[in-house]
Tab-separated table of C-alpha atoms in Angstrom:
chain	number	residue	atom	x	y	z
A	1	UNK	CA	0.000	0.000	0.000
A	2	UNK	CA	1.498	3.188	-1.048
A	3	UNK	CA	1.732	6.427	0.712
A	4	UNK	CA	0.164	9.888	-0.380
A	5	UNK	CA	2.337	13.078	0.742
A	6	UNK	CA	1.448	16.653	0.299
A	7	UNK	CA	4.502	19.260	-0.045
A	8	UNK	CA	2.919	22.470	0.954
A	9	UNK	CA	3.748	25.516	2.865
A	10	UNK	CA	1.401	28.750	1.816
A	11	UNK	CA	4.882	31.030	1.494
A	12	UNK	CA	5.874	30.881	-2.129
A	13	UNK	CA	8.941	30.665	-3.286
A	14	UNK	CA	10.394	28.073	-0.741
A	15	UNK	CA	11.332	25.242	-3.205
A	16	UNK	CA	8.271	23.225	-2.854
A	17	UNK	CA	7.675	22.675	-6.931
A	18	UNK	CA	11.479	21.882	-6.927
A	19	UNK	CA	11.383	19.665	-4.331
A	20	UNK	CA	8.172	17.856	-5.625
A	21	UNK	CA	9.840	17.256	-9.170
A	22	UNK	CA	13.302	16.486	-7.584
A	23	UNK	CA	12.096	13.951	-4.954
A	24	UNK	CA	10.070	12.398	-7.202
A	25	UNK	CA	12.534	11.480	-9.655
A	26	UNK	CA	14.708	10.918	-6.993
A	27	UNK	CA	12.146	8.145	-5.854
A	28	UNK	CA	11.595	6.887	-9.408
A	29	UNK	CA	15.483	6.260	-9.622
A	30	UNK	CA	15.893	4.267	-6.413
A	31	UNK	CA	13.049	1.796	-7.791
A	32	UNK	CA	9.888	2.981	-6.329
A	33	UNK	CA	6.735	3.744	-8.693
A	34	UNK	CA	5.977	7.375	-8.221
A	35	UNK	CA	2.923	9.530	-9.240
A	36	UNK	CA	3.590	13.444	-8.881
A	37	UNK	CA	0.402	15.183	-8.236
A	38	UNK	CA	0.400	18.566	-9.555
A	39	UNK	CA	-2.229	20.665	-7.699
A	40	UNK	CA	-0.774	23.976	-8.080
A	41	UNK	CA	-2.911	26.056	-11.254
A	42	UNK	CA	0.467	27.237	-11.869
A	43	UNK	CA	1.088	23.890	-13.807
A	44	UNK	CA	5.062	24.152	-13.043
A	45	UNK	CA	5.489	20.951	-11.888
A	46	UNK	CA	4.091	19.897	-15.261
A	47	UNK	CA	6.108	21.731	-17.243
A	48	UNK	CA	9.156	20.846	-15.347
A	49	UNK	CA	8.645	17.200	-16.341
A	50	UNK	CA	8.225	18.333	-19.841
A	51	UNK	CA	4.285	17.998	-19.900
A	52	UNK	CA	2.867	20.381	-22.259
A	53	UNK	CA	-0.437	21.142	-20.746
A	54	UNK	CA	-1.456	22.922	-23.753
A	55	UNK	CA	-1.818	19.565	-25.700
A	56	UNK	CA	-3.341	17.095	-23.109
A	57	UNK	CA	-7.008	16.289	-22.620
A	58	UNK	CA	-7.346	15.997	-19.314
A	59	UNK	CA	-5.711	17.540	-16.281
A	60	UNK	CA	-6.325	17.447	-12.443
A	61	UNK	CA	-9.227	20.097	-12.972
A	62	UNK	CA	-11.639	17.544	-14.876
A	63	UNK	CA	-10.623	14.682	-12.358
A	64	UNK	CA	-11.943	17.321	-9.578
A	65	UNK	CA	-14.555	18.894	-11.356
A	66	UNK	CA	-16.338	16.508	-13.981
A	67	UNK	CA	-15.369	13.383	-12.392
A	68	UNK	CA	-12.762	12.054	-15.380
A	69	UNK	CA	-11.105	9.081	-13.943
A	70	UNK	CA	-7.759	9.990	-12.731
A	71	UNK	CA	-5.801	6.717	-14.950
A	72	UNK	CA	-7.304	9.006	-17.897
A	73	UNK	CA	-4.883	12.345	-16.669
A	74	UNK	CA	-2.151	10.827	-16.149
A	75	UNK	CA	0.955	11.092	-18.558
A	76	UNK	CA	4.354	9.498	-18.071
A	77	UNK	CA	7.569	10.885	-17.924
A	78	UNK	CA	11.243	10.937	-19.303
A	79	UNK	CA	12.070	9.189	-15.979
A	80	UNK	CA	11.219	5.667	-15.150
A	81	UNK	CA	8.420	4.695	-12.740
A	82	UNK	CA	7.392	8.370	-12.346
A	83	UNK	CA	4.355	9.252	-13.890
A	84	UNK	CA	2.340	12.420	-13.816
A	85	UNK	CA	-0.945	13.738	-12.639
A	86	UNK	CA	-0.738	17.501	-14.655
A	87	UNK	CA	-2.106	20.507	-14.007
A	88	UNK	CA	-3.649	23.549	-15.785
A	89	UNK	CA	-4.591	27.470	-15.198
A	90	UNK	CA	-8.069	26.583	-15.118
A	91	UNK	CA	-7.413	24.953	-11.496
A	92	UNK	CA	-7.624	28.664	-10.315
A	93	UNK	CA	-11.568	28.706	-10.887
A	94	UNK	CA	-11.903	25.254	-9.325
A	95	UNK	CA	-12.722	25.950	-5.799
A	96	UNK	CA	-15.395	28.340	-6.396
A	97	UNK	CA	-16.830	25.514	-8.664
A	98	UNK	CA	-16.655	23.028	-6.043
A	99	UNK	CA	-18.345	25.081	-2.983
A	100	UNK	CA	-21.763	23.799	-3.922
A	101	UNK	CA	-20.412	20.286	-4.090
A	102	UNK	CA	-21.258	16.942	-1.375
A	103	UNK	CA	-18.184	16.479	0.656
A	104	UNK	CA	-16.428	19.181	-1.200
A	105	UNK	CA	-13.192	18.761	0.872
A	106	UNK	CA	-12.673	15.133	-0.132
A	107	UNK	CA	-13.055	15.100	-3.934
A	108	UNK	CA	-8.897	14.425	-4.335
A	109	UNK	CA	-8.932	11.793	-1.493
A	110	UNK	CA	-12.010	9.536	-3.621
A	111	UNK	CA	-9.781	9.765	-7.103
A	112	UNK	CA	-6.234	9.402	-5.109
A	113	UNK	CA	-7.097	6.631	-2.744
A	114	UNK	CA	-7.988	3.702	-5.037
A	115	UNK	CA	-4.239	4.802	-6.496
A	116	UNK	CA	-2.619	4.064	-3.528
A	117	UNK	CA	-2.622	0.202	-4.816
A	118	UNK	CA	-0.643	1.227	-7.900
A	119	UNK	CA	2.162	3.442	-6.766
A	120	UNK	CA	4.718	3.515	-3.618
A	121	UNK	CA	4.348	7.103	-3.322
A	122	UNK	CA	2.151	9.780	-3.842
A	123	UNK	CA	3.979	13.402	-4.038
A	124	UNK	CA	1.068	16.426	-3.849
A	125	UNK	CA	2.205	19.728	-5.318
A	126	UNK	CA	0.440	21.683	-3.283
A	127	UNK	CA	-0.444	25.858	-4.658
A	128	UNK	CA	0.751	28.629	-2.425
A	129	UNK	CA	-2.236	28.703	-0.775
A	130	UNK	CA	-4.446	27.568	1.719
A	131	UNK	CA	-7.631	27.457	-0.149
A	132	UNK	CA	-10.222	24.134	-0.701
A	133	UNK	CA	-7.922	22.697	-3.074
A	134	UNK	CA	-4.615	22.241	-0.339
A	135	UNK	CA	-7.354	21.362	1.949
A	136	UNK	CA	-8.703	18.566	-0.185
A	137	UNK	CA	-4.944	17.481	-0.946
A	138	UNK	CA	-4.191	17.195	3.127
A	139	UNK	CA	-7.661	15.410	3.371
A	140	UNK	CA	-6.338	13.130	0.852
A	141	UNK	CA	-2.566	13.062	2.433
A	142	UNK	CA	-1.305	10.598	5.091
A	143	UNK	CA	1.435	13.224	5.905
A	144	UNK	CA	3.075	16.550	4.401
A	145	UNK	CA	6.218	17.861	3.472
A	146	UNK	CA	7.179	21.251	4.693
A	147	UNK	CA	9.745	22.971	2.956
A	148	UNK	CA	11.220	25.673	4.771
A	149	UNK	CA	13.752	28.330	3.125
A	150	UNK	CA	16.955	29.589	4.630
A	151	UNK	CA	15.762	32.964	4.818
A	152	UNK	CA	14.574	35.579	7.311
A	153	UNK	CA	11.241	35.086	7.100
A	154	UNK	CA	11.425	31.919	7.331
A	155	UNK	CA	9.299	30.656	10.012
A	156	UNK	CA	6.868	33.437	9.635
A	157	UNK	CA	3.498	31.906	8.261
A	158	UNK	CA	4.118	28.061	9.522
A	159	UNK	CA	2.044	28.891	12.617
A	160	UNK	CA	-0.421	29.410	9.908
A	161	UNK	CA	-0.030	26.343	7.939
A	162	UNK	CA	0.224	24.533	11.514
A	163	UNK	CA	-2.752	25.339	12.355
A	164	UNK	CA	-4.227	24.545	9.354
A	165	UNK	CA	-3.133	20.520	9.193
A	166	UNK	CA	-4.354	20.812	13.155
A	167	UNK	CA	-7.838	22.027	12.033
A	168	UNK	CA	-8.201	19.060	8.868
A	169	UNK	CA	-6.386	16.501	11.753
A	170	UNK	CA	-9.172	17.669	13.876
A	171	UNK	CA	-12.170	17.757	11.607
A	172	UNK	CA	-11.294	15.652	8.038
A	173	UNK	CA	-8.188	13.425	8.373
A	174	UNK	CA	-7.333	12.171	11.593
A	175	UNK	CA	-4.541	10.843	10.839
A	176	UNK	CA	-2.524	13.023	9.093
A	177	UNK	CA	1.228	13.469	10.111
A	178	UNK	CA	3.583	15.824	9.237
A	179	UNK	CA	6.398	14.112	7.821
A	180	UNK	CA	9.076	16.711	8.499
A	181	UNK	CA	10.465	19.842	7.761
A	182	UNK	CA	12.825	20.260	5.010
A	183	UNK	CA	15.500	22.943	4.933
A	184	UNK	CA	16.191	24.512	1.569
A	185	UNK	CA	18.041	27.089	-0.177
A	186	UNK	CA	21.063	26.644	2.123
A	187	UNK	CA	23.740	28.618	1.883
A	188	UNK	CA	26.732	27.600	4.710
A	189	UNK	CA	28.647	30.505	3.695
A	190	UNK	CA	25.524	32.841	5.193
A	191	UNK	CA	25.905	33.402	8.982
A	192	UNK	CA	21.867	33.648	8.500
A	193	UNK	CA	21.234	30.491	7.057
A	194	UNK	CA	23.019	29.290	9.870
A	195	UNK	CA	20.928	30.694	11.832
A	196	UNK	CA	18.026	30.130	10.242
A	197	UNK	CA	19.187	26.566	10.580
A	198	UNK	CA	19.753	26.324	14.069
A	199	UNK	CA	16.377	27.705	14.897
A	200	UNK	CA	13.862	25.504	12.664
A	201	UNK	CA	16.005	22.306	14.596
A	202	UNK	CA	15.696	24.292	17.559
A	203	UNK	CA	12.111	24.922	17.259
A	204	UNK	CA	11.041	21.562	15.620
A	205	UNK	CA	13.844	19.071	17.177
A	206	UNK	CA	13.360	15.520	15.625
A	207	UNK	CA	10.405	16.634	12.902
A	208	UNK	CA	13.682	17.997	10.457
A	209	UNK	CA	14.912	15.980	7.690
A	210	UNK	CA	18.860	15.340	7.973
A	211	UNK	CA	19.072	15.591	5.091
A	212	UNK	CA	19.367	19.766	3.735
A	213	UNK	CA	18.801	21.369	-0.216
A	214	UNK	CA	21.791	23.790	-0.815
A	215	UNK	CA	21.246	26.793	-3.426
A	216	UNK	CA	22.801	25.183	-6.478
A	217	UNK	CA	22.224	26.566	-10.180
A	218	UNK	CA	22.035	23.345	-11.632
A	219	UNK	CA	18.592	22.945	-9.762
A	220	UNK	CA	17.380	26.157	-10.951
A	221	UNK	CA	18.017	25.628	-14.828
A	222	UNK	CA	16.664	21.940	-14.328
A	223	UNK	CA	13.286	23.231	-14.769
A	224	UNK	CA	13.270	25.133	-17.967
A	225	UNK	CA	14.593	22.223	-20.356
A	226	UNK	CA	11.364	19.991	-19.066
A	227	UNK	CA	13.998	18.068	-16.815
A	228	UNK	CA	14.451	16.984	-13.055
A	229	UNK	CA	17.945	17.432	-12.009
A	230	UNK	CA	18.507	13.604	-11.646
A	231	UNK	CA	18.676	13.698	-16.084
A	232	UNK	CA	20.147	17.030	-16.384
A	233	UNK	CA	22.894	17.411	-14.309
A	234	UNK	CA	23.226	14.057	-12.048
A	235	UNK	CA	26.677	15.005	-10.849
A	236	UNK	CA	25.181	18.081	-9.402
A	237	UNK	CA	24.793	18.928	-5.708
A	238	UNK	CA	21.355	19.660	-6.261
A	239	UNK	CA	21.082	15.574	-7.456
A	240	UNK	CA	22.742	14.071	-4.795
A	241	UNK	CA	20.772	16.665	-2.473
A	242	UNK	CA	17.404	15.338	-3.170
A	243	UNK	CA	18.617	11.252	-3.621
A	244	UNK	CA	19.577	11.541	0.298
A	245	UNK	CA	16.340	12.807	0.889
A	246	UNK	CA	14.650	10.417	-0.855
A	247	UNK	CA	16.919	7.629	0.971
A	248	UNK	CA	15.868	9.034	4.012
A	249	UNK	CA	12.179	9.260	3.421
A	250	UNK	CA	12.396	5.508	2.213
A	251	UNK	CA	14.467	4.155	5.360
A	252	UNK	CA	11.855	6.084	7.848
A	253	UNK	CA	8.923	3.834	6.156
A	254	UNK	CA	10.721	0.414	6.314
């Protein structure tokens, strides 16, 4: 039985969408059979698998909206075992078309679930938000990702998302878990980062990931030629960044 895990945090910017594409692949390439979830209306984890929305049939919005079976979205990739679940701008009117819908809050969790037999993992892109489509995807999650940027604002706005996974633990999904916090955009050479560092594993003790994403440039061009960094730079730090993490996501589930 697979797992389904939501990467959100409602500050954008943080290296969510890279860390969805890059931990994916990641996955993919130590053997497990992955399905990336792209619930963002931004599309860019799409496009940073080299989906071209503008050519597909069906996207995340008609799996949510007019009930398409979601085998009939989803669209391999250039990496083996990871297949995609795309997105599209129209995903940005989808939540006011889904107020006046029965269990509106669970729509992802009915089309995900029966998935959960297919695939080891379940990655949600989650939009940099915390509207009714995040809240369907942590309804539908058995635990979330939190990325968390090396930066001064860091921390401000996780009391916000915090509360938010307490109020769907409460009220939707009772057993959600938050799988840890994840530490990007490091920089070692930045007394702040450092610091920045030292209070998130301060603050959050054992719910941090070891394992840390440094700032590398190789993980920012990955995106643009339709590639995860795993295919277009695999010597990069950015690569061997994300393969710990996915070594240490797989050893805390054995």
């Amino acid at each position: 039985m697979g797992k389904i895990i939501s990467l959100a945090n409602q500050k954008g910017g943080v290296g969510k969408t890279t860390t969805a594409i890059n931990l994916a692949a990641s996955l993919a390439s130590l053997g497990k059979k992955i399905l990336l979830v792209d619930a963002d209306p931004q599309a860019n984890a799409s496009s940073g698998l080299g989906i071209d929305i503008r050519s597909i049939e069906f996207t995340i919005y008609e799996c949510l909206i007019d009930g398409v079976p979601s085998t009939r979205a989803i669209h391999p990739t250039e990496v083996d075992n990871l297949e995609v679940l795309p997105s599209h701008i129209d995903l940005v009117g989808a939540e006011i078309e889904m107020l006046n819908m029965d269990n509106r809050e669970r729509v992802m969790e009915n089309f995900l679930k029966p998935l959960k037999e297919i695939y080891d993992y379940i990655l949600i892109d989650c939009s940099p938000s915390l509207g009714l489509i995040t809240v369907n995807a942590l309804t539908a999650s058995d635990s979330v990702i939190i990325p968390v940027q090396c930066e001064y604002f860091a921390l401000e706005g996780i009391s916000k998302l915090l509360n938010t996974i307490k109020i769907i633990k409460n009220k939707l999904n009772t057993t959600l878990e938050i799988e840890g916090f994840l530490l990007t955009m490091y920089d070692n050479r930045l007394r702040l980062a450092n610091q920045v560092y030292a209070e998130v594993k301060k603050h959050f003790e054992g719910m941090v990931f070891e394992s840390v994403i440094t700032r590398n440039v190789r993980l920012s061009e990955a995106p643009s030629y339709g590639k995860p960094v795993l295919l277009y730079d695999p010597e990069s730090k950015g690569s061997s960044n994300y393969i710990d993490l996915a070594k240490e996501l797989i050893a805390k589930h054995k």
